[in-house]
Coordinates of C-alpha atoms and ligand atoms in Angstrom, one line a residue:
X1 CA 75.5 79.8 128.4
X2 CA 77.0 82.7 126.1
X3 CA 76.2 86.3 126.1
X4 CA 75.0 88.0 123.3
X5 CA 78.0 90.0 122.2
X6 CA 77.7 92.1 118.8
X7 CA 80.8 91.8 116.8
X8 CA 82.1 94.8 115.4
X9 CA 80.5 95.8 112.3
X10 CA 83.3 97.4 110.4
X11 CA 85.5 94.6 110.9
X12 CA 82.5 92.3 109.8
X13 CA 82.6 94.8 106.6
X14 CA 86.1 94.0 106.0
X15 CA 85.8 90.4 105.8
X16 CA 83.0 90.7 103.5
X17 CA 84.9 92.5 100.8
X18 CA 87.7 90.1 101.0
X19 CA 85.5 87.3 100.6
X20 CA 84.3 89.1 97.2
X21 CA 87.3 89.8 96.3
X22 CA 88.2 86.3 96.7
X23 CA 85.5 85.7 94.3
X24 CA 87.1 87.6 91.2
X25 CA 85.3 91.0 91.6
X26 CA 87.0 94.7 92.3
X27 CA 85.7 95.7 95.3
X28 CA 86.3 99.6 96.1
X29 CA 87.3 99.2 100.1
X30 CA 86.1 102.2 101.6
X31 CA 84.2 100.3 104.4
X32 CA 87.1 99.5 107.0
X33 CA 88.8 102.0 108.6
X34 CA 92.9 101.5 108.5
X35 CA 95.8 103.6 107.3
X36 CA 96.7 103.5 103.9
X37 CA 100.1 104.3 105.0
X38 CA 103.0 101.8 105.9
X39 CA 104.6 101.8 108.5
X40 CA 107.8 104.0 108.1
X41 CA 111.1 102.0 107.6
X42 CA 113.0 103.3 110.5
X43 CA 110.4 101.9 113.1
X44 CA 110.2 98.5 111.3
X45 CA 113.8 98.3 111.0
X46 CA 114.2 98.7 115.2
X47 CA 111.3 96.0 115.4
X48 CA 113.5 93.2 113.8
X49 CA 116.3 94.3 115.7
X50 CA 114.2 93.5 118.7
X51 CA 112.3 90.7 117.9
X52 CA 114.1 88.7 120.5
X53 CA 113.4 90.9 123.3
X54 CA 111.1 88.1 125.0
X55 CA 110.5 89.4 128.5
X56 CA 107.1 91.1 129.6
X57 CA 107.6 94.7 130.1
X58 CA 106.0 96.9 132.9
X59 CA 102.3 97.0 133.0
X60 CA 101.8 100.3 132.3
X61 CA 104.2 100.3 129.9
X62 CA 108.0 100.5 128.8
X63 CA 109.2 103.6 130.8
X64 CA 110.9 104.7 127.7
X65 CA 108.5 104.4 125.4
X66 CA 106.4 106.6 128.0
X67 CA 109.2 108.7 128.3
X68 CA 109.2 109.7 124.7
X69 CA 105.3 109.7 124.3
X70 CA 105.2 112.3 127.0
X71 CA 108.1 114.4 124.9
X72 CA 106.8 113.7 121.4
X73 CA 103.1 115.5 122.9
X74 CA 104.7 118.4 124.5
X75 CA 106.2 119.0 121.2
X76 CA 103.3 118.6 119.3
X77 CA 100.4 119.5 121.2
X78 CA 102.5 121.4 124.4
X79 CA 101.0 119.0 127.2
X80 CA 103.0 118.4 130.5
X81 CA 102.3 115.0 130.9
X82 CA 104.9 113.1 132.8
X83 CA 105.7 109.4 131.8
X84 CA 104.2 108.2 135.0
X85 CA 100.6 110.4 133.9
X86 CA 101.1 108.0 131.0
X87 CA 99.9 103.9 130.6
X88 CA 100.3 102.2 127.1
X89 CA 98.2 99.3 126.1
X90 CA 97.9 96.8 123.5
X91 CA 95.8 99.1 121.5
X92 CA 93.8 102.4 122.5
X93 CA 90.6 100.2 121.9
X94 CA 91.3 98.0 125.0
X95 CA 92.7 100.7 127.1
X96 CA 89.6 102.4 126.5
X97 CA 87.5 98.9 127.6
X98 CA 89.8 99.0 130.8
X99 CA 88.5 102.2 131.4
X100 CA 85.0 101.8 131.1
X101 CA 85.0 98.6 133.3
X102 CA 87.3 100.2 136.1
X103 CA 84.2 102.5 136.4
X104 CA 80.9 101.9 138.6
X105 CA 77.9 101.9 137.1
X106 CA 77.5 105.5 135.1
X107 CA 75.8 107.9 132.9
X108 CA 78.1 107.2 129.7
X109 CA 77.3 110.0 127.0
X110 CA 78.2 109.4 123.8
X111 CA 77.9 112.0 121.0
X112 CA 76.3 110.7 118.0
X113 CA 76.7 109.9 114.9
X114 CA 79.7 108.5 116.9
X115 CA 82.3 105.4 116.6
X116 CA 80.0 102.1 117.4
X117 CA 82.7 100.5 119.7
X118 CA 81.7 103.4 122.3
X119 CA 78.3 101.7 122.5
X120 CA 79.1 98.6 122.2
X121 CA 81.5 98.3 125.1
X122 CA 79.6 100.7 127.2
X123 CA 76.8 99.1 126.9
X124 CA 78.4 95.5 127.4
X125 CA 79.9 96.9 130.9
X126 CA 75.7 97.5 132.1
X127 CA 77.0 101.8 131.9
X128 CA 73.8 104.0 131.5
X129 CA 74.2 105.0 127.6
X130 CA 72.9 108.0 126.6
X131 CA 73.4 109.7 122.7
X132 CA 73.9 113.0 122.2
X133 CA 72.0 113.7 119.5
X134 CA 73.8 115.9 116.8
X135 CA 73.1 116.4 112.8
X136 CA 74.0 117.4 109.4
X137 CA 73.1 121.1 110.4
X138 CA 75.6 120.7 113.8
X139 CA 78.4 119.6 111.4
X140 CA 77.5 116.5 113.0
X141 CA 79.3 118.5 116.5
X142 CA 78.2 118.1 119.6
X143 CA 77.6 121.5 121.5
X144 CA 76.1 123.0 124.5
X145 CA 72.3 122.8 123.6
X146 CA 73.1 118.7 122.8
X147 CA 75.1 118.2 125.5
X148 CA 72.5 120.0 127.8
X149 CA 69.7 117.7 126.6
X150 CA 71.4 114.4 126.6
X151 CA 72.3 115.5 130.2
X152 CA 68.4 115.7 131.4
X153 CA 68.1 111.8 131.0
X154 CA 71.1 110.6 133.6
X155 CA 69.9 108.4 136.1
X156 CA 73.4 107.8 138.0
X157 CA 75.5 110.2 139.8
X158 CA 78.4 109.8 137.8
X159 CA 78.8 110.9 133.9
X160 CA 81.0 110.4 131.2
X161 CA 81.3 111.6 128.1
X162 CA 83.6 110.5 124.7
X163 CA 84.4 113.7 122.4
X164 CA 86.5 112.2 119.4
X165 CA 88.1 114.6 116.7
X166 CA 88.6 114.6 113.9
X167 CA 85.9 112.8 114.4
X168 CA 85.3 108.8 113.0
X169 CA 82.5 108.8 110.7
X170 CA 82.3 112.6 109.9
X171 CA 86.3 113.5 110.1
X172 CA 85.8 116.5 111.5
X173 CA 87.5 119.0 114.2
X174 CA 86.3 121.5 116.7
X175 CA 86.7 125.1 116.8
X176 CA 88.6 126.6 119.7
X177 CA 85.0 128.0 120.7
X178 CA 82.9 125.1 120.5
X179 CA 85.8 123.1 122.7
X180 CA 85.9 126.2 125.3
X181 CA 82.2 125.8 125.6
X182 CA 82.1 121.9 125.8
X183 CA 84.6 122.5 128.3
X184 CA 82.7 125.3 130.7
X185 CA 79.9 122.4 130.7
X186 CA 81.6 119.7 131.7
X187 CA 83.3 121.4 134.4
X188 CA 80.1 122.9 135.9
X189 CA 78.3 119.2 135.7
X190 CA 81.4 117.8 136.7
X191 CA 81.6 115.2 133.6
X192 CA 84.7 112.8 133.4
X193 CA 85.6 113.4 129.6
X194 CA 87.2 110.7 127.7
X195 CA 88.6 112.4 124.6
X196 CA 89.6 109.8 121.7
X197 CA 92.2 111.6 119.7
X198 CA 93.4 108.7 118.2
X199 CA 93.3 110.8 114.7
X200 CA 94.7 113.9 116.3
X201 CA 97.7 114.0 114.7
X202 CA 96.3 113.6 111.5
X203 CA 94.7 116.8 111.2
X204 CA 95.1 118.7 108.0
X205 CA 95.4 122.1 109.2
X206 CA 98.1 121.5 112.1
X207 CA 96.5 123.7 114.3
X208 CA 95.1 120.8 116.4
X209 CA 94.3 121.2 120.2
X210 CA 93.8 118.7 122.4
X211 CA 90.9 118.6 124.8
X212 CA 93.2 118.5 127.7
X213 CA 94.5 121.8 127.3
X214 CA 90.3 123.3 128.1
X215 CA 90.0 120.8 130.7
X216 CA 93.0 119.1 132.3
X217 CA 91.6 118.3 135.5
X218 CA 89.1 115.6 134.6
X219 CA 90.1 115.2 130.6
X220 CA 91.1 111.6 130.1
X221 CA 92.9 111.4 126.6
X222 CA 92.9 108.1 124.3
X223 CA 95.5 108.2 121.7
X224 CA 98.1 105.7 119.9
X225 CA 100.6 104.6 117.4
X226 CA 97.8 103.1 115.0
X227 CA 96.6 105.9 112.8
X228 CA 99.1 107.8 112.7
X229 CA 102.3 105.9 112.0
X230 CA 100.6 103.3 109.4
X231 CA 100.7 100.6 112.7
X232 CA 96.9 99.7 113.4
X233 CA 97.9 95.7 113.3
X234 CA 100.8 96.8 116.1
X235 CA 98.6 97.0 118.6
X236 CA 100.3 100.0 120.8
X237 CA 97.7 102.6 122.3
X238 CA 98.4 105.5 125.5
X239 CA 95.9 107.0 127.8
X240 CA 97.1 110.1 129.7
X241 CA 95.5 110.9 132.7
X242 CA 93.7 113.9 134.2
X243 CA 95.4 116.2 136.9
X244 CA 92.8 116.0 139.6
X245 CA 95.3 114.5 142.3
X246 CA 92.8 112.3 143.9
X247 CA 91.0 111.7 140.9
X248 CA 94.2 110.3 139.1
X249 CA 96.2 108.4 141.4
X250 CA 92.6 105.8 142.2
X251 CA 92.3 105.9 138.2
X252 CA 95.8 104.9 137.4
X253 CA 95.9 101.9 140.0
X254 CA 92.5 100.8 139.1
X255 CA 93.5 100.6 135.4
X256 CA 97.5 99.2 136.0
X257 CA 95.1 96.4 138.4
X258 CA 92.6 95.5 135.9
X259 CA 96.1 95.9 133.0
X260 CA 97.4 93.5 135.3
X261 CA 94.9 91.0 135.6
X262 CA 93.9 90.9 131.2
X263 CA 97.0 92.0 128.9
X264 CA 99.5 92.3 131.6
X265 CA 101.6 94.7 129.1
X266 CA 102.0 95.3 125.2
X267 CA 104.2 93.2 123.6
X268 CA 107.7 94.3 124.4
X269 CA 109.4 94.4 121.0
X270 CA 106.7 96.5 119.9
X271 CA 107.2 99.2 122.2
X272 CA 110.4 99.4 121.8
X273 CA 110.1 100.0 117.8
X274 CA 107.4 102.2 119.2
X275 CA 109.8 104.4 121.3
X276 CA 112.0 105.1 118.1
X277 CA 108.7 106.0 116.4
X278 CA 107.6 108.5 119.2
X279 CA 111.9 109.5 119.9
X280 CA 112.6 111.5 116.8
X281 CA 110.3 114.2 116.2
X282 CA 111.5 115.8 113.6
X283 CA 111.1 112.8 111.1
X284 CA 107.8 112.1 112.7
X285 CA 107.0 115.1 111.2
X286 CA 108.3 115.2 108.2
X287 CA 106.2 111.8 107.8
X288 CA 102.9 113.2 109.5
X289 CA 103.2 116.3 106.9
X290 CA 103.2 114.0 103.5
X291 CA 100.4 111.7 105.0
X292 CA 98.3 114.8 105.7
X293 CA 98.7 116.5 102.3
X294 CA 98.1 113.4 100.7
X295 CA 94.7 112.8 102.7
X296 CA 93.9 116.1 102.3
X297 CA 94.3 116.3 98.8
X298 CA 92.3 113.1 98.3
X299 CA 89.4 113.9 100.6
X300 CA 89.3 117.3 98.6
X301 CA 88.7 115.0 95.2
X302 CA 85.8 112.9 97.1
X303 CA 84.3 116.2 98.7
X304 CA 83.7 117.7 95.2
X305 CA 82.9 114.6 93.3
X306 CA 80.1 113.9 95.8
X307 CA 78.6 117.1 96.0
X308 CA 78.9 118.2 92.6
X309 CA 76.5 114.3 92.7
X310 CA 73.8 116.5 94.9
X311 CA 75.3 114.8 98.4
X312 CA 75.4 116.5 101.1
X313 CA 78.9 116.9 102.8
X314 CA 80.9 119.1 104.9
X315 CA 84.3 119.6 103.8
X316 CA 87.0 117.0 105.9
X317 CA 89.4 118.5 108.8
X318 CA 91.3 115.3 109.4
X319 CA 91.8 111.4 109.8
X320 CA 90.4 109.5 106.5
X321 CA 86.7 109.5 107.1
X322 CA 83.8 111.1 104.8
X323 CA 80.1 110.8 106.1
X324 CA 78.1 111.7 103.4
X325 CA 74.3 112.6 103.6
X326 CA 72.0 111.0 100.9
X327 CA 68.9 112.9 102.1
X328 CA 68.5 115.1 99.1
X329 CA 67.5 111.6 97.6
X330 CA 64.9 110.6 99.7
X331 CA 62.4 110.4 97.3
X332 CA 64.4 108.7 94.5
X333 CA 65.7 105.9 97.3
X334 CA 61.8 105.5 98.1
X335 CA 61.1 104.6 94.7
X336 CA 64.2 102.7 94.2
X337 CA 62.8 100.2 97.4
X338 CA 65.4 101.6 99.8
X339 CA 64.5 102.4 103.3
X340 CA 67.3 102.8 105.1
X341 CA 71.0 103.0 105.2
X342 CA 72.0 99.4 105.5
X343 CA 69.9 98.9 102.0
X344 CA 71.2 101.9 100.6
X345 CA 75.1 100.2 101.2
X346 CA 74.0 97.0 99.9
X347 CA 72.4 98.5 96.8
X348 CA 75.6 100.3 96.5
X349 CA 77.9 97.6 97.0
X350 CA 76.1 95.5 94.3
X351 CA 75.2 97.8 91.5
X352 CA 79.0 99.7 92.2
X353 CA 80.9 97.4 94.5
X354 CA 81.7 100.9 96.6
X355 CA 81.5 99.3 100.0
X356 CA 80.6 102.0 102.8
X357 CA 79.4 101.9 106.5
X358 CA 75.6 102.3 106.8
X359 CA 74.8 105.1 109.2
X360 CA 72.7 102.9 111.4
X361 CA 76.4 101.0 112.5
X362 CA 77.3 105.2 113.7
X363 CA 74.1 105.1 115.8
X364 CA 71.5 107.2 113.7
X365 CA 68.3 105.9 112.9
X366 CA 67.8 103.0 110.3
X367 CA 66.1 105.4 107.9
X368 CA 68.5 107.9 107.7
X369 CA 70.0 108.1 104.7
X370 CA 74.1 108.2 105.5
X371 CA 76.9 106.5 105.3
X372 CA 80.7 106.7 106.2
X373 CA 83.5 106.5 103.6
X374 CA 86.9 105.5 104.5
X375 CA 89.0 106.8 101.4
X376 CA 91.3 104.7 102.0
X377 CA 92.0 101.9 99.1
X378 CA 95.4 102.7 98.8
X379 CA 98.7 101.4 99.8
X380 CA 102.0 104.4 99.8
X381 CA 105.1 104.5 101.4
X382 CA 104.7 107.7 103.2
X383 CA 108.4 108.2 104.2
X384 CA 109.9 107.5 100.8
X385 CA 110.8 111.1 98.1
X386 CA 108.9 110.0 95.3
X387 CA 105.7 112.7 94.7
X388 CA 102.4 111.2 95.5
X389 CA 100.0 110.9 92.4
X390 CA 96.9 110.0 92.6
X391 CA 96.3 108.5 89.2
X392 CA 99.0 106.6 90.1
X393 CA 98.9 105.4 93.5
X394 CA 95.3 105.4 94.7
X395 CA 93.6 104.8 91.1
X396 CA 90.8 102.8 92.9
X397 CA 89.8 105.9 95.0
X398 CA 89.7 107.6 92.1
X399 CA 86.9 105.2 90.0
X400 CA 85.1 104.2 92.9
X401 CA 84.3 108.1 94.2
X402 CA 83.3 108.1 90.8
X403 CA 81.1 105.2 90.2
X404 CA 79.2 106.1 93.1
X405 CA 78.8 109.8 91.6
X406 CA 77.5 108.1 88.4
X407 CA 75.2 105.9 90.2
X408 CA 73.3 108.7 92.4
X409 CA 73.4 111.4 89.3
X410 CA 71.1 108.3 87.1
X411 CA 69.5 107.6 89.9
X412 CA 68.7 111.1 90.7
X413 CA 67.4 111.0 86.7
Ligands
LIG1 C1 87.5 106.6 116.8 C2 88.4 105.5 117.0 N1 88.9 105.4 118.3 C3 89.8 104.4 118.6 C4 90.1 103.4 117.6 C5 91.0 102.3 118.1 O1 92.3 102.4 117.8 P1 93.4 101.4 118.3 O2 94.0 100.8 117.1 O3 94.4 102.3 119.1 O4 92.8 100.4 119.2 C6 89.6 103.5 116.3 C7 90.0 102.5 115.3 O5 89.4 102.4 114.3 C8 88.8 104.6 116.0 O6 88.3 104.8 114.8

């Protein structure tokens, strides 16, 4: 009677540590991927000022909160979307679900190792999926030659393709040049390109670009409140649409139809706390600067702890995501009785209680030896004056990077 629907496996993660937790032990959280960040007390302050506002909003959105969604990314990232290019959802995760069932059957191309949901959903909706293939060497990028390859197995005359910097596992960008050249590809195969930049503003360097800017005509671009502003349980996610005229306008009322007929909006108090999030830019900022400092400075401490352990790592760009390489330790992890990455994660979890993703749930091969870090067992106030410390305030990230360092050096012998 019921189809056979995979759940999630970083939320199944999640629920695992909590149950050992619940069991007495210390369990270093770097499985499930969430802010360590609160949400800032300005937005939660215009939330309980609105919790009565009880009537559905708009389906694609509160026009105001559109309104200074569209503003807050020409600031940032100088797009000219107009509110109406914009719809907000109950989460980018949905909108992007939306998306894929609005679509007819399809070539969906998703770059790997890449975020499982893309799969999953893809996959669910009877698309056509179809990895790109990347590794460490790439950076773990997708890039012409990949993109060339995965394009010689379509078997429908429509394609898709997800780019997602920085990237979940890896949390890595793109270089101006590599984006030009995915670009001048997916314009001459005329690829629909579904850019998840959900992390975007969480880049360390600032210099971030988003994939619209290369290719606005047929860029669709997945973005939200969640990672950024400390707000994943919120729920409030935006997807801008292309410029191709035609393209757009069947797009938008295919997605405000299907919006329509699931979530018919986000909740309305939400968005409106959501609008004072997105409204003043210059605290935005203010905030988006500490959290990136902080992240960078704690991804910095992971990067050298690991590969001073003999992993192989490239240093992070953005969001909160590490995906270490174990395959310097092949032969060690042979002798040890560990084949693949979900044993390698389980072996960790018991002998350091370090809880990471295995890299099978990022779509490489079983016996590949990786795994994505989420350094993110921590809880700070991002929009308060006192100076971050790390002893201080994330002391877990601290023993658990280096418990897992101790672990591979003995193993390593
Ligand atoms: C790469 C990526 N895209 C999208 C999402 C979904 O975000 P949202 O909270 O907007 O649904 C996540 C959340 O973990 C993610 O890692």
């Amino acid at each position: 009677m019921f189809r056979d629907i995979e759940s999630s496996n970083t939320l199944v993660v999640n629920e695992k540590s909590k149950y050992l937790e619940s069991r007495g032990k210390v369990v270093y959280k770097f499985g499930f991927g969430e802010s360590p960040f609160h949400t800032p007390s300005w937005v939660v302050d215009k939330l309980r000022l609105n919790a009565n506002a009880n009537s559905y909003s708009s389906v694609q959105g509160d026009i105001s909160l559109r309104e200074s969604v569209a503003s807050f990314h020409k600031e940032f990232f100088g797009t000219d979307h107009h509110a109406d290019d914009i719809i907000i959802g109950p989460g980018s995760k949905i909108l992007m679900y939306n998306l894929l069932s609005v679509l007819k059957a399809c070539d969906v191309l998703l770059p790997v190792p890449g975020w499982n949901s893309y799969a999953r959903q893809a996959n669910f909706l009877e698309h056509n999926v179809i990895q790109i293939k990347s590794s460490y060497e790439d950076r773990w990028r997708i890039n012409f030659d990949n993109i060339s390859l995965a394009l010689t197995k379509k078997i429908h005359e429509n394609t898709v393709m997800f780019l997602n910097f920085p990237g979940n596992p890896d949390g890595l960008n793109y270089s101006d040049e590599e984006l030009i050249s995915i670009a001048a590809l997916a314009r001459k195969s005329d690829i629909t390109v579904v850019s998840d930049e959900i992390y975007g503003l969480l880049s360390f360097d600032k210099k971030y670009r988003t994939f619209y800017e290369f290719y606005p005509e047929k860029t669709i671009t997945l973005t939200g409140l969640s990672k950024w502003c400390g707000s994943g349980g919120w729920r409030i996610g935006a997807c801008f649409l292309p410029t191709n005229s035609r393209y757009k306008e069947q797009l938008k009322k295919n997605l405000l139809a299907i919006a329509s007929q699931t979530y018919a909006c986000a909740s309305t108090p939400i968005q409106i706390a959501s609008a004072e999030a997105y409204k003043c830019t210059a605290r935005a900022r203010t905030f988006i600067d500490k959290q990136t400092v902080i992240l960078k400075e704690i991804s910095n401490f992971c990067y050298t702890t690991l590969v001073e352990a003999g992993v192989k790592l490239h240093l992070p760009e953005g969001a909160f995501y590490l995906f270490p390489d174990f395959t310097n330790f092949t032969e060690r992890f042979l002798k040890a009785n560990i084949f693949t990455s979900t044993d390698l994660c389980v072996r960790i979890l018991e002998e350091t209680n370090v809880m990471l993703i295995p890299g099978i749930d990022f779509g490489l091969p079983g016996s590949y030896y990786a795994a994505r870090l989420a350094y993110v067992d921590f809880k700070y106030e991002a929009d308060n004056s006192s100076e971050f410390d790390m002893n201080l305030h994330a002391p877990k990230i601290i023993k658990g990077i280096k418990d897992l360092a101790d672990w591979l050096t003995k193993l390593h012998g």
